[in-house]
Structure formats: structure tokens, C-alpha cells
Tab-separated table of C-alpha atoms in Angstrom:
chain	number	residue	atom	x	y	z
A	1	UNK	CA	128.565	150.291	131.641
A	2	UNK	CA	128.435	147.782	134.477
A	3	UNK	CA	131.720	145.947	133.683
A	4	UNK	CA	133.564	149.249	133.294
A	5	UNK	CA	132.155	150.585	136.588
A	6	UNK	CA	133.135	147.424	138.452
A	7	UNK	CA	136.661	147.642	137.019
A	8	UNK	CA	136.867	151.291	138.079
A	9	UNK	CA	135.585	150.891	141.636
A	10	UNK	CA	136.876	147.381	142.340
A	11	UNK	CA	134.260	146.555	144.999
A	12	UNK	CA	135.571	144.270	147.748
A	13	UNK	CA	134.109	142.533	150.817
A	14	UNK	CA	133.689	144.974	153.678
A	15	UNK	CA	133.855	148.017	151.385
A	16	UNK	CA	131.507	150.993	151.633
A	17	UNK	CA	130.154	152.379	148.364
A	18	UNK	CA	127.816	155.091	147.129
A	19	UNK	CA	125.561	155.181	144.077
A	20	UNK	CA	124.459	158.803	143.842
A	21	UNK	CA	122.027	158.190	140.975
A	22	UNK	CA	120.717	154.747	141.784
A	23	UNK	CA	118.000	154.701	139.123
A	24	UNK	CA	116.679	151.169	138.692
A	25	UNK	CA	119.521	149.707	140.763
A	26	UNK	CA	121.541	147.958	138.038
A	27	UNK	CA	124.939	149.369	138.977
A	28	UNK	CA	124.109	149.100	142.685
A	29	UNK	CA	123.268	145.395	142.371
A	30	UNK	CA	126.569	144.733	140.610
A	31	UNK	CA	128.517	146.621	143.295
A	32	UNK	CA	126.740	144.732	146.082
A	33	UNK	CA	127.433	141.397	144.423
A	34	UNK	CA	131.060	142.380	143.931
A	35	UNK	CA	131.397	143.265	147.615
A	36	UNK	CA	129.785	140.064	148.933
A	37	UNK	CA	129.352	139.060	151.728
A	38	UNK	CA	129.518	142.212	153.833
A	39	UNK	CA	130.005	145.185	151.531
A	40	UNK	CA	127.616	148.083	152.131
A	41	UNK	CA	126.044	150.594	149.740
A	42	UNK	CA	124.320	153.943	150.166
A	43	UNK	CA	122.040	154.832	147.252
A	44	UNK	CA	120.160	158.026	146.566
A	45	UNK	CA	118.077	159.524	143.788
A	46	UNK	CA	115.841	162.542	143.363
A	47	UNK	CA	113.247	160.423	141.590
A	48	UNK	CA	110.841	158.704	143.987
A	49	UNK	CA	109.745	156.193	141.337
A	50	UNK	CA	113.375	155.257	140.706
A	51	UNK	CA	113.954	154.632	144.406
A	52	UNK	CA	110.922	152.362	144.549
A	53	UNK	CA	112.221	150.374	141.582
A	54	UNK	CA	115.685	150.169	143.145
A	55	UNK	CA	114.293	149.017	146.499
A	56	UNK	CA	112.434	146.172	144.799
A	57	UNK	CA	115.429	145.137	142.712
A	58	UNK	CA	117.837	145.264	145.651
A	59	UNK	CA	115.588	143.524	148.204
A	60	UNK	CA	117.872	140.476	148.193
A	61	UNK	CA	120.645	142.635	149.670
A	62	UNK	CA	118.591	143.731	152.676
A	63	UNK	CA	120.754	144.855	155.576
A	64	UNK	CA	123.626	145.799	153.271
A	65	UNK	CA	122.243	149.025	151.854
A	66	UNK	CA	120.532	152.272	152.723
A	67	UNK	CA	118.373	154.252	150.288
A	68	UNK	CA	117.478	157.931	150.525
A	69	UNK	CA	115.520	160.316	148.338
A	70	UNK	CA	117.382	163.519	147.610
A	71	UNK	CA	119.982	165.338	145.556
A	72	UNK	CA	123.435	163.752	145.363
A	73	UNK	CA	124.946	167.162	146.076
A	74	UNK	CA	123.943	166.476	149.708
A	75	UNK	CA	126.091	163.347	150.074
A	76	UNK	CA	128.540	165.244	152.272
A	77	UNK	CA	125.739	165.959	154.754
A	78	UNK	CA	124.489	162.361	154.876
A	79	UNK	CA	127.751	160.424	155.125
A	80	UNK	CA	130.788	160.747	157.371
A	81	UNK	CA	133.993	162.277	155.956
A	82	UNK	CA	136.458	159.706	154.558
A	83	UNK	CA	134.017	156.843	155.146
A	84	UNK	CA	133.588	155.454	151.612
A	85	UNK	CA	135.713	153.325	149.294
A	86	UNK	CA	133.942	154.268	146.091
A	87	UNK	CA	131.407	156.733	144.682
A	88	UNK	CA	129.494	156.359	141.417
A	89	UNK	CA	127.668	159.224	139.699
A	90	UNK	CA	125.735	158.116	136.604
A	91	UNK	CA	124.438	161.362	135.121
A	92	UNK	CA	121.695	162.318	132.711
A	93	UNK	CA	118.190	160.925	132.401
A	94	UNK	CA	117.318	157.252	132.722
A	95	UNK	CA	115.518	155.127	130.138
A	96	UNK	CA	112.418	154.708	132.371
A	97	UNK	CA	112.199	158.491	132.751
A	98	UNK	CA	112.376	158.934	128.980
A	99	UNK	CA	109.850	156.188	128.336
A	100	UNK	CA	107.302	157.348	130.913
A	101	UNK	CA	105.191	159.857	128.944
A	102	UNK	CA	103.787	161.518	132.065
A	103	UNK	CA	107.243	162.741	133.093
A	104	UNK	CA	107.588	164.918	129.979
A	105	UNK	CA	111.274	164.278	129.297
A	106	UNK	CA	110.859	163.133	125.690
A	107	UNK	CA	109.323	164.692	122.599
A	108	UNK	CA	108.754	161.306	120.965
A	109	UNK	CA	105.256	161.182	122.482
A	110	UNK	CA	102.967	163.929	123.704
A	111	UNK	CA	103.097	164.420	127.456
A	112	UNK	CA	103.007	167.286	129.963
A	113	UNK	CA	105.922	169.731	129.892
A	114	UNK	CA	107.261	168.596	133.257
A	115	UNK	CA	110.867	167.261	133.188
A	116	UNK	CA	111.289	167.254	136.982
A	117	UNK	CA	113.518	164.528	138.355
A	118	UNK	CA	112.118	165.331	141.800
A	119	UNK	CA	108.371	165.808	141.423
A	120	UNK	CA	108.275	167.632	144.773
A	121	UNK	CA	109.947	170.729	143.334
A	122	UNK	CA	107.896	173.606	141.923
A	123	UNK	CA	109.869	174.547	138.795
A	124	UNK	CA	108.745	172.656	135.682
A	125	UNK	CA	109.622	172.937	132.005
A	126	UNK	CA	106.138	174.336	131.362
A	127	UNK	CA	106.732	177.174	133.790
A	128	UNK	CA	110.161	177.891	132.329
A	129	UNK	CA	109.001	177.865	128.696
A	130	UNK	CA	106.005	180.089	129.395
A	131	UNK	CA	107.603	182.578	131.792
A	132	UNK	CA	111.332	182.887	131.055
A	133	UNK	CA	112.490	185.870	129.013
A	134	UNK	CA	113.929	185.509	125.523
A	135	UNK	CA	117.380	186.274	126.924
A	136	UNK	CA	117.070	183.598	129.599
A	137	UNK	CA	115.790	180.978	127.165
A	138	UNK	CA	118.595	181.874	124.758
A	139	UNK	CA	121.170	181.394	127.503
A	140	UNK	CA	119.674	178.053	128.520
A	141	UNK	CA	119.517	176.723	124.952
A	142	UNK	CA	123.027	177.988	124.117
A	143	UNK	CA	124.916	177.152	127.313
A	144	UNK	CA	123.212	173.911	128.339
A	145	UNK	CA	122.000	172.572	125.009
A	146	UNK	CA	124.751	173.950	122.775
A	147	UNK	CA	121.962	174.921	120.391
A	148	UNK	CA	123.293	177.015	117.452
A	149	UNK	CA	119.843	178.546	116.828
A	150	UNK	CA	119.271	179.426	120.478
A	151	UNK	CA	117.989	182.991	120.030
A	152	UNK	CA	115.940	182.171	116.936
A	153	UNK	CA	114.135	179.380	118.782
A	154	UNK	CA	113.698	181.473	121.948
A	155	UNK	CA	112.025	184.204	119.890
A	156	UNK	CA	109.799	181.657	118.160
A	157	UNK	CA	108.687	180.398	121.584
A	158	UNK	CA	107.950	183.963	122.742
A	159	UNK	CA	105.858	184.674	119.634
A	160	UNK	CA	103.910	181.436	119.974
A	161	UNK	CA	103.149	181.758	123.694
A	162	UNK	CA	101.488	185.128	123.052
A	163	UNK	CA	98.814	183.157	121.217
A	164	UNK	CA	98.590	180.059	123.410
A	165	UNK	CA	100.289	178.630	126.467
A	166	UNK	CA	102.740	175.743	126.008
A	167	UNK	CA	101.425	172.683	127.847
A	168	UNK	CA	102.715	169.553	126.089
A	169	UNK	CA	106.001	168.183	124.800
A	170	UNK	CA	104.547	167.643	121.328
A	171	UNK	CA	103.371	171.249	121.134
A	172	UNK	CA	106.878	172.540	121.910
A	173	UNK	CA	108.639	170.021	119.651
A	174	UNK	CA	106.432	170.887	116.677
A	175	UNK	CA	107.064	174.609	117.154
A	176	UNK	CA	110.829	174.052	117.261
A	177	UNK	CA	110.730	171.804	114.214
A	178	UNK	CA	108.778	174.470	112.321
A	179	UNK	CA	111.069	177.334	113.401
A	180	UNK	CA	114.420	175.576	112.953
A	181	UNK	CA	116.479	175.752	109.779
A	182	UNK	CA	117.674	172.185	110.402
A	183	UNK	CA	114.499	170.291	109.535
A	184	UNK	CA	115.062	166.933	107.890
A	185	UNK	CA	118.408	166.180	109.537
A	186	UNK	CA	119.073	162.954	111.454
A	187	UNK	CA	119.083	164.744	114.821
A	188	UNK	CA	115.626	166.098	115.584
A	189	UNK	CA	115.727	169.921	115.899
A	190	UNK	CA	114.157	169.709	119.374
A	191	UNK	CA	116.821	167.397	120.833
A	192	UNK	CA	119.154	170.085	122.184
A	193	UNK	CA	116.340	172.317	123.427
A	194	UNK	CA	114.726	169.491	125.402
A	195	UNK	CA	118.076	168.524	126.917
A	196	UNK	CA	118.753	172.139	127.878
A	197	UNK	CA	115.342	172.586	129.489
A	198	UNK	CA	115.746	169.359	131.473
A	199	UNK	CA	119.173	170.434	132.702
A	200	UNK	CA	117.866	173.876	133.675
A	201	UNK	CA	114.756	172.572	135.449
A	202	UNK	CA	116.866	170.190	137.543
A	203	UNK	CA	119.953	172.435	137.915
A	204	UNK	CA	121.989	169.464	136.775
A	205	UNK	CA	125.368	171.201	136.483
A	206	UNK	CA	124.978	172.936	139.838
A	207	UNK	CA	124.051	169.630	141.452
A	208	UNK	CA	127.013	167.927	139.782
A	209	UNK	CA	129.445	170.518	141.163
A	210	UNK	CA	128.091	169.892	144.642
A	211	UNK	CA	128.223	166.123	144.203
A	212	UNK	CA	131.863	166.178	143.070
A	213	UNK	CA	132.891	168.199	146.127
A	214	UNK	CA	130.830	165.923	148.376
A	215	UNK	CA	132.456	162.823	146.884
A	216	UNK	CA	135.905	164.249	147.568
A	217	UNK	CA	134.866	164.805	151.175
A	218	UNK	CA	133.409	161.345	151.868
A	219	UNK	CA	136.001	159.233	150.027
A	220	UNK	CA	138.753	157.520	151.982
A	221	UNK	CA	142.349	157.860	150.793
A	222	UNK	CA	142.686	155.537	147.753
A	223	UNK	CA	138.915	155.603	147.363
A	224	UNK	CA	137.680	156.077	143.799
A	225	UNK	CA	135.199	158.381	142.126
A	226	UNK	CA	133.600	157.118	138.900
A	227	UNK	CA	131.462	159.531	136.845
A	228	UNK	CA	129.471	158.616	133.737
A	229	UNK	CA	128.608	161.658	131.623
A	230	UNK	CA	126.416	161.949	128.533
A	231	UNK	CA	126.929	165.582	127.581
A	232	UNK	CA	129.976	167.716	126.848
A	233	UNK	CA	129.020	170.241	129.549
A	234	UNK	CA	128.975	167.510	132.196
A	235	UNK	CA	132.198	165.983	130.937
A	236	UNK	CA	133.930	169.365	130.840
A	237	UNK	CA	132.928	170.044	134.440
A	238	UNK	CA	134.296	166.670	135.589
A	239	UNK	CA	137.578	167.248	133.751
A	240	UNK	CA	137.938	170.731	135.259
A	241	UNK	CA	137.276	169.328	138.730
A	242	UNK	CA	139.876	166.609	138.168
A	243	UNK	CA	142.466	169.059	136.867
A	244	UNK	CA	141.926	171.444	139.784
A	245	UNK	CA	142.304	168.807	142.489
A	246	UNK	CA	145.064	166.771	140.852
A	247	UNK	CA	147.404	169.797	140.607
A	248	UNK	CA	150.084	170.223	143.229
A	249	UNK	CA	149.838	174.013	143.108
A	250	UNK	CA	147.259	176.821	143.179
A	251	UNK	CA	147.178	180.017	141.169
A	252	UNK	CA	146.932	183.430	142.854
A	253	UNK	CA	144.933	184.719	139.857
A	254	UNK	CA	143.212	183.534	136.721
A	255	UNK	CA	146.381	183.563	134.605
A	256	UNK	CA	148.810	180.658	135.053
A	257	UNK	CA	152.219	182.229	135.670
A	258	UNK	CA	154.614	179.396	136.676
A	259	UNK	CA	156.712	181.727	138.831
A	260	UNK	CA	153.672	182.669	140.921
A	261	UNK	CA	152.367	179.143	141.527
A	262	UNK	CA	151.867	178.280	145.194
A	263	UNK	CA	152.586	174.618	146.118
A	264	UNK	CA	149.824	172.538	147.720
A	265	UNK	CA	149.238	168.828	148.169
A	266	UNK	CA	147.192	167.300	145.347
A	267	UNK	CA	143.933	165.705	146.536
A	268	UNK	CA	143.159	163.456	143.556
A	269	UNK	CA	144.849	161.643	140.715
A	270	UNK	CA	143.495	160.360	137.424
A	271	UNK	CA	143.238	156.584	137.211
A	272	UNK	CA	143.560	157.048	133.472
A	273	UNK	CA	143.535	160.174	131.366
A	274	UNK	CA	141.215	159.053	128.574
A	275	UNK	CA	137.526	158.473	129.113
A	276	UNK	CA	136.226	154.895	128.939
A	277	UNK	CA	133.440	154.354	126.406
A	278	UNK	CA	130.845	151.566	126.284
A	279	UNK	CA	131.712	148.408	124.387
A	280	UNK	CA	130.017	147.062	121.284
A	281	UNK	CA	127.845	144.621	123.243
A	282	UNK	CA	126.372	147.373	125.416
A	283	UNK	CA	125.776	149.663	122.447
A	284	UNK	CA	123.924	146.858	120.677
A	285	UNK	CA	121.741	146.286	123.746
A	286	UNK	CA	121.342	149.966	124.644
A	287	UNK	CA	121.846	152.482	121.801
A	288	UNK	CA	121.193	155.334	124.258
A	289	UNK	CA	124.625	154.624	125.773
A	290	UNK	CA	126.423	155.805	122.631
A	291	UNK	CA	127.351	159.184	124.173
A	292	UNK	CA	128.377	157.783	127.576
A	293	UNK	CA	131.882	158.479	128.911
A	294	UNK	CA	133.315	157.133	132.159
A	295	UNK	CA	136.033	159.084	133.989
A	296	UNK	CA	137.730	157.802	137.138
A	297	UNK	CA	139.655	159.662	139.832
A	298	UNK	CA	141.343	158.322	142.967
A	299	UNK	CA	141.734	160.202	146.234
A	300	UNK	CA	145.315	160.567	147.385
């Protein structure tokens, strides 16, 4: 969604920008070109391989960028308050991560049950699948994957791991396909479970909450936050964050009673209410972008 991101952030010469999920550096390169000759970009990613790829791709912009390995929830600790003109958060898993069998993100080929975006962390999908209780697996599959057969599949995993330990993506995918009532449908039965495990292993929603708050802190007034989501849970969190900080009042309790509203200054405003979706050309070139949604907020 490069054209849409550029339209949202409007990079200009001398501007300071952040790409919190730099990946292979595609969006970052476009932002740096758009802010020629002296725009500056800070890029981070949990994935060391992604940072290496980004460094190689962005070598031509040497002196105009800084790269750091880490979680984008830490942006507020790395950058000065109100120092940035734009922040981009491109969520989910990247195509290279999906395609690299050794990372264990995909069930299309057999690889280790890993799913770590940051390979330095200890928690892996293998550890979660083999050690988490049925209740915990059910919660993960239901809340993060929106899997309608969450408990059924969690119980099937528990029964199977009594006989043998789960070690590969193919092993888990075949068990889910066998246990699910939805075999033969267009969407593979393991799709939601794999997404849920990946999100749990990497605490993706917790990291997103931290990143949104950090972006609010480091943006200048009139600076823009652009977030690309691929999952309803991510999108819902972004919308809730936008609603909370674009209101000019706070609630003393959980129930919204107009008479009890307490006035405050709004911190953000929506650039547009509806999410921006990828165009036909991008979908033709990258079918994985079909679920992408871009939402844009501006700091007041």
C-alpha cells in the first residue's frame, strides 16, 4: 500500500518519520524518496533478518536513517517526545517470514513450530502448543484467531500430544485438518489457529497497544499516524484507540452517561473515518494484501 501510505503521511523535505515495522524496507524507501533531500527516518523491527534486508535496500539513503532491532512498543523510549512528523505501523507477518520455512509461520510447508518474530525470545509456538492448558489454548484460538472450534481443536491437541510431542508445522496442521468439521472448505482449517499462535507467541496486540501510545507521544502536533492492519482484532484495537483519543470528554465509569461526561482536550482526529483498502493493481501483484486496511489519525 505504498501510494496510500505516502498520501497518508505526506513526507516532505526536512521531515522526521518512523517505520515501526520496517520489514524489507519498501515503505521506508518510498518515505525517504518522498522526503528528499534531507528527510530522516527511524526504522525498527523485531526480526533481525528483516533489518539486514532493510539495511541493504536502504543503503543509498545513508546518513538519512537510523535502524534499530526491537519492539515498536519501545518507540517512546528511543525517540524524543513530539519529534516526528509521521509514524507508520504495518502489522502482521511479512511475505519473507511466511516464505522462509525455517521460521515456522506457515503450514504450507513443513518447518519447525517456531513463529518468533524476534528469534532472541524464549517462547515459541512449539512450547505453547505442547505446554499450554486446554483452557489457555481455547482462549488463544477463540480470542486471537476467532476460531469457532477453539475448544474442540484445543482438546484434539491435548489428546495428540499425550502420544507424541508437536515439533513441526505440518504435524499440527494435519491434526487440525483431521479434527475440524470444516474440512474441504476454501479456507484451510489451520489458518485461524496458526494466526492465533503467532499473535500469542509475539504478544502482537499487547505490542500494538504500546506502539499506539508511543506514537502519540513522539508525534508533533499535526503529525500523522498510519496503521495497516490485517486482522479484525488489530483493526478493532486501532479504532478503539482512535475513538478514545479523539473524544473531547472522559467517562467517570464504564457506562456513557452524557450528564457525567468530563470535558478534556482531544489529542487526535481521524483523517478519514473509513479504512483505505488496497487497489486492484496491488491485489493483482500481492494477493496477500486482500485483508489489509489502512487507518490514519492526526495529532491535534
